[in-house]
Coordinates of C-alpha atoms in Angstrom, one line a residue:
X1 CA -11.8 -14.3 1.9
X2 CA -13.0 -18.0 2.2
X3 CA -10.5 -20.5 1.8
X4 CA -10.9 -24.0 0.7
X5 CA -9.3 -27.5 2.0
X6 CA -10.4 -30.8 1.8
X7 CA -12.1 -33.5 4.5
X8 CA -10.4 -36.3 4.6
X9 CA -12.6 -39.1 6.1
X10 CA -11.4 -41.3 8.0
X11 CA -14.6 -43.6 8.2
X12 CA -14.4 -44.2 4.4
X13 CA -10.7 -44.5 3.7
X14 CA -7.7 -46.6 5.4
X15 CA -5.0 -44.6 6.4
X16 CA -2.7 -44.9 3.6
X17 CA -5.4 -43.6 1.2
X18 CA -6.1 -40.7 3.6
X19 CA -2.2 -39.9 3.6
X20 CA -2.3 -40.1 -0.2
X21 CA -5.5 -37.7 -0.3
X22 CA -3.8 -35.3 1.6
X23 CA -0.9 -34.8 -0.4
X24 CA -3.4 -34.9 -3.7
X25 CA -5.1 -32.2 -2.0
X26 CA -2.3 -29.9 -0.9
X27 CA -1.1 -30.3 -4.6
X28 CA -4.6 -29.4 -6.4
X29 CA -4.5 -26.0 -4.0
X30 CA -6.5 -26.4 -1.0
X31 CA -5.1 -25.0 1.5
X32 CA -6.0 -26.4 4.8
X33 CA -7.1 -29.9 5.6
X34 CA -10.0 -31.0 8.2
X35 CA -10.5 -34.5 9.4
X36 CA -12.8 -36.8 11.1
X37 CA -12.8 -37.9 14.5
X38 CA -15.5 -41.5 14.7
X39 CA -14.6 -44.8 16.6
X40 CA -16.9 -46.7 14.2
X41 CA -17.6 -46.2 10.7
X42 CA -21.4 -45.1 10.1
X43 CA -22.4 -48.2 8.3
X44 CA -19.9 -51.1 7.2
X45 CA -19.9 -50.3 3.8
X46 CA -17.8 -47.4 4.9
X47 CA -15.5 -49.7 6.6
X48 CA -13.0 -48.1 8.3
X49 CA -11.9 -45.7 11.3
X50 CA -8.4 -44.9 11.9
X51 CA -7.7 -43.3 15.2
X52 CA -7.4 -39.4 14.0
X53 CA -4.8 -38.5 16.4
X54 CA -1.9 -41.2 15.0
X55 CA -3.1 -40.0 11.9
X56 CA -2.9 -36.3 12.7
X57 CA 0.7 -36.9 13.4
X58 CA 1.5 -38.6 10.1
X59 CA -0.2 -35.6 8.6
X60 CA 2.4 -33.8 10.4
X61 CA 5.5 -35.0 8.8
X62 CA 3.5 -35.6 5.2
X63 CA 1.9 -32.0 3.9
X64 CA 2.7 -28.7 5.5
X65 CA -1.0 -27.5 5.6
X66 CA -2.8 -26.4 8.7
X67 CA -5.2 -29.6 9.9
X68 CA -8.4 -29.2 12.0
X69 CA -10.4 -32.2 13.7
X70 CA -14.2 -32.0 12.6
X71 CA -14.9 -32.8 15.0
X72 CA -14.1 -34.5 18.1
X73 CA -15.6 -35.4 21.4
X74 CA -13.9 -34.2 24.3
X75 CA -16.5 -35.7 26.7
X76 CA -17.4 -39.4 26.9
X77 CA -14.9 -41.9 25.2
X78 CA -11.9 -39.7 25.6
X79 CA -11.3 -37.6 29.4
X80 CA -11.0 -33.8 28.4
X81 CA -7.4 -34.0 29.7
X82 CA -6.2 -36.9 27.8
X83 CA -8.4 -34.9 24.6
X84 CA -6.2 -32.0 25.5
X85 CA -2.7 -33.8 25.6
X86 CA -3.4 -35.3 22.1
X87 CA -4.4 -31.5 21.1
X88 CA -1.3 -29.8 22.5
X89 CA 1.2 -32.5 20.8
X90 CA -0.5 -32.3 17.8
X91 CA -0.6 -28.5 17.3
X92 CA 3.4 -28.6 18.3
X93 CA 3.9 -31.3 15.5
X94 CA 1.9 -28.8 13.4
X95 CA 3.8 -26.0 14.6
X96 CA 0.8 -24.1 15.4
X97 CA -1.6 -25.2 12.4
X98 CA -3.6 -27.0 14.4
X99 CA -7.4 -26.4 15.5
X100 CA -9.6 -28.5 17.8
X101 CA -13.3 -28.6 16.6
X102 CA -14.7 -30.4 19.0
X103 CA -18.5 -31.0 19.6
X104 CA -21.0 -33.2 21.5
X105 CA -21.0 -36.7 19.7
X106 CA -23.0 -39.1 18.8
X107 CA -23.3 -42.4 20.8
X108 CA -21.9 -44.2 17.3
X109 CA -18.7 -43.5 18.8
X110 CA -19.0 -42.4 22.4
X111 CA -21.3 -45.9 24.0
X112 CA -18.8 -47.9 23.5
X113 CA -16.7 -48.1 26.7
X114 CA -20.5 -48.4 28.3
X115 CA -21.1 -45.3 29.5
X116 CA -24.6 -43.9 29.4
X117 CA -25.9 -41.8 26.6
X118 CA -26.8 -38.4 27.9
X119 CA -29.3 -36.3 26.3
X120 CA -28.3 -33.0 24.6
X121 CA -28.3 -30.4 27.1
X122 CA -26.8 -32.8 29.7
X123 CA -24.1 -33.2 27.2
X124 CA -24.1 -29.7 25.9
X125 CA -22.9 -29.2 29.8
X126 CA -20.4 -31.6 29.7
X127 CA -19.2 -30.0 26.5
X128 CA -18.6 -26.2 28.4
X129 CA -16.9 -27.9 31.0
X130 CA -14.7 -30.0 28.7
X131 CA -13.7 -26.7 27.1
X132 CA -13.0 -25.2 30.3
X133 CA -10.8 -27.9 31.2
X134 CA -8.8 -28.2 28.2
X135 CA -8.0 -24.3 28.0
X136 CA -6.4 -24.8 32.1
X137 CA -3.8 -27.2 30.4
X138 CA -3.6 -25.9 27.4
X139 CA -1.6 -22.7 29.6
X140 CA 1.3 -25.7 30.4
X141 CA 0.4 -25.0 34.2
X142 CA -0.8 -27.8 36.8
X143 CA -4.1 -27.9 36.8
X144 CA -6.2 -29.2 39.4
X145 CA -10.5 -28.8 38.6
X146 CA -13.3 -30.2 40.5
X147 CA -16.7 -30.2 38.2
X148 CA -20.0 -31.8 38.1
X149 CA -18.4 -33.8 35.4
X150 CA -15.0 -33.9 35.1
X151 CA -11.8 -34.4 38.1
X152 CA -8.2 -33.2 37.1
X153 CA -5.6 -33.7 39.9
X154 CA -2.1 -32.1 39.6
X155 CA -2.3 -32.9 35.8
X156 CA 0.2 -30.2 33.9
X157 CA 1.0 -31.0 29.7
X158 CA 4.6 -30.4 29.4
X159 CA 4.8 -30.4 25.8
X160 CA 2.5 -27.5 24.3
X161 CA 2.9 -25.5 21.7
X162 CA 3.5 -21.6 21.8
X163 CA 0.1 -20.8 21.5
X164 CA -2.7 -22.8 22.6
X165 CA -4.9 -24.2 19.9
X166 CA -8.1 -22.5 19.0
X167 CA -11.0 -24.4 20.1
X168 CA -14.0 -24.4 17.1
X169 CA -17.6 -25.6 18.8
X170 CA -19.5 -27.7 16.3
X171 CA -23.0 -26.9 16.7
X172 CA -26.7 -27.5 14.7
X173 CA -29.7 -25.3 16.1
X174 CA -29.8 -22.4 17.9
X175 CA -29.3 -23.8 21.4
X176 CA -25.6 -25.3 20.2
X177 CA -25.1 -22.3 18.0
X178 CA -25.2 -19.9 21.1
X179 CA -22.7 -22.7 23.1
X180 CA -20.2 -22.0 20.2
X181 CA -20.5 -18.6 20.3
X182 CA -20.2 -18.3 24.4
X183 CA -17.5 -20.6 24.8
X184 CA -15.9 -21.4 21.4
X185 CA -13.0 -19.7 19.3
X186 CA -15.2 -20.7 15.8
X187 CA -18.2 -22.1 14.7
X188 CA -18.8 -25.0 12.8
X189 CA -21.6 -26.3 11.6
X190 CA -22.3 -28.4 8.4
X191 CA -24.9 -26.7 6.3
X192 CA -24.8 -23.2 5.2
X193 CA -27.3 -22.1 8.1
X194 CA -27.3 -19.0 7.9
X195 CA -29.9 -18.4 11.1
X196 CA -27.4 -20.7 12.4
X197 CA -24.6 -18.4 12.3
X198 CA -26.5 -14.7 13.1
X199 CA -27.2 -17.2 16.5
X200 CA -23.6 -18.0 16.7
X201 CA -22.7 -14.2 16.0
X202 CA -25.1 -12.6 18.5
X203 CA -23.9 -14.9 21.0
X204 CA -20.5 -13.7 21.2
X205 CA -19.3 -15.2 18.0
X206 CA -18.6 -12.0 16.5
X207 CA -15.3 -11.9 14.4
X208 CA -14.6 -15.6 15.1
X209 CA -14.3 -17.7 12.3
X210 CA -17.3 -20.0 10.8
X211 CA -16.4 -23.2 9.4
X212 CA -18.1 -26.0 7.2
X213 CA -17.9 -28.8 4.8
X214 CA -19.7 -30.7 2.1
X215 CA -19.6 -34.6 0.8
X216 CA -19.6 -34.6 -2.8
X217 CA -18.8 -37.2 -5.8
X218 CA -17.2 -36.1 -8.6
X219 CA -17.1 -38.4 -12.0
X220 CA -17.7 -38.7 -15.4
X221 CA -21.1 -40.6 -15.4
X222 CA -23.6 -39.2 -13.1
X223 CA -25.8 -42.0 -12.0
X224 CA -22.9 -43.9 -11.4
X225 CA -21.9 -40.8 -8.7
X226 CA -25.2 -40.7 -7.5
X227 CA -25.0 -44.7 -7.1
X228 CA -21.9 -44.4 -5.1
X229 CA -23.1 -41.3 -3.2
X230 CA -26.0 -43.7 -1.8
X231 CA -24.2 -46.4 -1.3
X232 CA -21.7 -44.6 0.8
X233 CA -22.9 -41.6 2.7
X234 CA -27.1 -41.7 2.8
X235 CA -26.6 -40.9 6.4
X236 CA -25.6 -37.8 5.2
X237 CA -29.5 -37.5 4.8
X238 CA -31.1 -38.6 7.7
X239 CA -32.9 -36.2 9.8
X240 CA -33.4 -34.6 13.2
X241 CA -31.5 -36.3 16.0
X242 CA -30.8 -40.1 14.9
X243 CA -27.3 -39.6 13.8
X244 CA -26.5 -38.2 17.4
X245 CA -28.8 -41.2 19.3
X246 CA -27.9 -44.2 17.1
X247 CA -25.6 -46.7 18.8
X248 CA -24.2 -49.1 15.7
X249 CA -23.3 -48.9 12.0
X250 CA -26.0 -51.9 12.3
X251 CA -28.8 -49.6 13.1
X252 CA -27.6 -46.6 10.8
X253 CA -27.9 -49.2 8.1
X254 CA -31.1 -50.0 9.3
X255 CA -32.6 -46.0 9.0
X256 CA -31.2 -45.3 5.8
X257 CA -32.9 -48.1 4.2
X258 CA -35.4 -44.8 4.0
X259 CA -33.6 -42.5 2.5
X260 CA -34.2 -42.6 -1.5
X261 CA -31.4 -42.6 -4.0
X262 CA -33.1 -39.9 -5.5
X263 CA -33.5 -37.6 -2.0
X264 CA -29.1 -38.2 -2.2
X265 CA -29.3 -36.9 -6.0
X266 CA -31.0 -33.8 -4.8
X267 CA -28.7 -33.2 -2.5
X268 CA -25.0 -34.1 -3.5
X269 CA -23.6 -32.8 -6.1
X270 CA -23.0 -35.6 -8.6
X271 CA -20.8 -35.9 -12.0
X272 CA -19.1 -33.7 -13.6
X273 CA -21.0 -30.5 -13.8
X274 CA -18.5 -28.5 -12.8
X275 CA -21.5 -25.3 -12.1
X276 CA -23.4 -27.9 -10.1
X277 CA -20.0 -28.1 -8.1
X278 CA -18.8 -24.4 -7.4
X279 CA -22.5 -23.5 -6.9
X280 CA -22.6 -25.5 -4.2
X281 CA -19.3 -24.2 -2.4
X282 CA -20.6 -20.9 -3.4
X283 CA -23.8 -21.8 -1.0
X284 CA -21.5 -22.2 1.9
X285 CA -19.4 -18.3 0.9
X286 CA -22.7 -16.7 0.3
X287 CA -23.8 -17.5 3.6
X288 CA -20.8 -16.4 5.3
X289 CA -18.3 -19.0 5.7
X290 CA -15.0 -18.7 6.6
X291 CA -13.5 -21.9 5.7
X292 CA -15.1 -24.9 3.5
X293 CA -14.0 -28.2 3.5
X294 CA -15.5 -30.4 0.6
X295 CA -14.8 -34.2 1.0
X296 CA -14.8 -36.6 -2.1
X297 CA -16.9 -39.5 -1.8
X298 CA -15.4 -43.1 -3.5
X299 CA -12.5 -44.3 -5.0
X300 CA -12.5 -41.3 -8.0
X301 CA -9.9 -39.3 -6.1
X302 CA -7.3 -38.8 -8.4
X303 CA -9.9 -37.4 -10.9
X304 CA -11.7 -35.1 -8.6
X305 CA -8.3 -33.4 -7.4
X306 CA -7.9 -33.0 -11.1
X307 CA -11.2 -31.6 -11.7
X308 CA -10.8 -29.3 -8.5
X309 CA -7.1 -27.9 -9.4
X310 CA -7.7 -27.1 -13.1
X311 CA -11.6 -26.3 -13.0
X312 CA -13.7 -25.6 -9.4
X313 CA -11.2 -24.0 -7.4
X314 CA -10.3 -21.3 -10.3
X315 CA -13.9 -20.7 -10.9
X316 CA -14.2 -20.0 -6.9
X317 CA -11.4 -18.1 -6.4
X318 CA -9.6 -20.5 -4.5

């Protein structure tokens, strides 16, 4: 059976409001939370970007519900080993209700101690041997590992939990779909692809769970959603590459000068039809989803917990 949480986003929402959200959210009924991992915002209206692992831990002692990163990068910005420390205290403070999704970033968050950008299959690499690298410690052994990326020498975690946290690969396309299913312990992946998960499946994703989430923005006057939608999150809309190869909110502000307000009302689900909501969770179910994370977009949040709790949740199941 799918079960539902809520994304709590840390570019859109300091972290007194995402502490607030989450105790909102485990009261409405969801039952697991996911949140983002971003060094910058996407554009400055957003304006804000907490550091997910301080605020993991004040999740910790907050809600009781399980709490997975969506996702971070264990690659460029942050050393797989430190990445793996951060995951092993956090699960403990979780007491086991922890999951790493991890993926391979975009260079909004990863340029910024002035590395080079790699392309994708150069960091799809450095992804696999991330992984690899995280599970050695993970075992509370010292670990030594010489890579084409990555030196560990005589590092051991001292504090990890009793098991080691399951590690979800974030992936869009085939190529990343098949890394998540050869390395990962999950999928996750943001649209409800489903040639996206039969590549995840046949590549050794089998029984492992497939994860996902949606932006959406309840409220009682559509337009007014729709406004706030595409004031907030049009990057949700740009395509191909450029939210993996941009470098500043400056230049995501730039691109989404393109994207219509109406191409966000065709794609969000705005307002307060609740059908237009649960069909759109549906989507994600239907095509096989394990777990669905929907994130409210703007200030409405008391309102859509509301909404969720007494009207989209019972009408999913959830």
């Amino acid at each position: 059976m799918t079960s539902y949480g809520y994304f709590l986003s840390c570019e859109e929402f300091t972290p007194a409001q995402l502490l607030h959200q989450a105790r909102l959210a485990a009261d409405a009924g969801f039952t697991r939370l996911a949140i983002s991992d971003h060094f910058h915002p996407w554009t400055g209206a957003q304006g804000s970007s907490p550091f997910v692992w301080s605020m993991i831990g004040a999740l910790s002692r907050t809600v009781e519900l399980p709490v997975t990163t969506l996702v971070t990068c264990p690659t460029v910005r942050l050393h797989p080993a430190v990445t793996a420390q951060a995951a092993a205290t956090s699960s403990v403070l979780l007491s086991g209700r922890f999951a790493l999704g991890v993926g391979t970033g975009e260079a909004l968050n990863e340029h910024v101690l002035g590395d080079r950008w790699p392309a994708f299959d150069e960091r799809a690499e450095m992804l696999e041997e991330a992984v690899e690298v995280m599970r050695k410690l993970f075992t509370g052994r010292e670990t030594s590992h010489r890579g084409r990326h990555y030196t560990v020498d005589n590092a051991r975690l001292y504090t990890v939990p009793e098991n080691p946290p399951p590690v979800l690969v974030s992936g869009f396309g085939p190529k990343a779909a098949a890394l998540a299913g050869r390395i990962g312990d999950g999928f996750v992946t943001m649209g409800p692809d489903v040639e996206a998960i039969a590549s995840f499946r046949d590549a050794g994703g089998a029984g492992k769970p497939v994860v996902g989430g949606l932006k959406v923005c309840w409220g009682q006057d559509r337009e007014a959603a729709v406004d706030t939608a595409h004031r907030m999150w049009p990057t949700e809309q740009l395509p191909g590459e450029l939210n993996q190869i941009l470098p500043t909110p400056a230049h995501f502000e730039q691109a989404t000068e393109l994207v219509t307000r109406q191409r966000v009302a065709d794609s969000v689900p705005c307002g307060p039809d609740v059908e237009e909501h649960v069909d759109a969770v549906r989507a994600y179910v239907d095509a096989g989803f394990d777990e669905v994370y929907v994130g409210q977009i703007g200030q409405d949040q008391e309102a859509f917990f509301t909404a969720y709790r007494e009207k989209v949740l019972p009408a999913l199941g959830g």
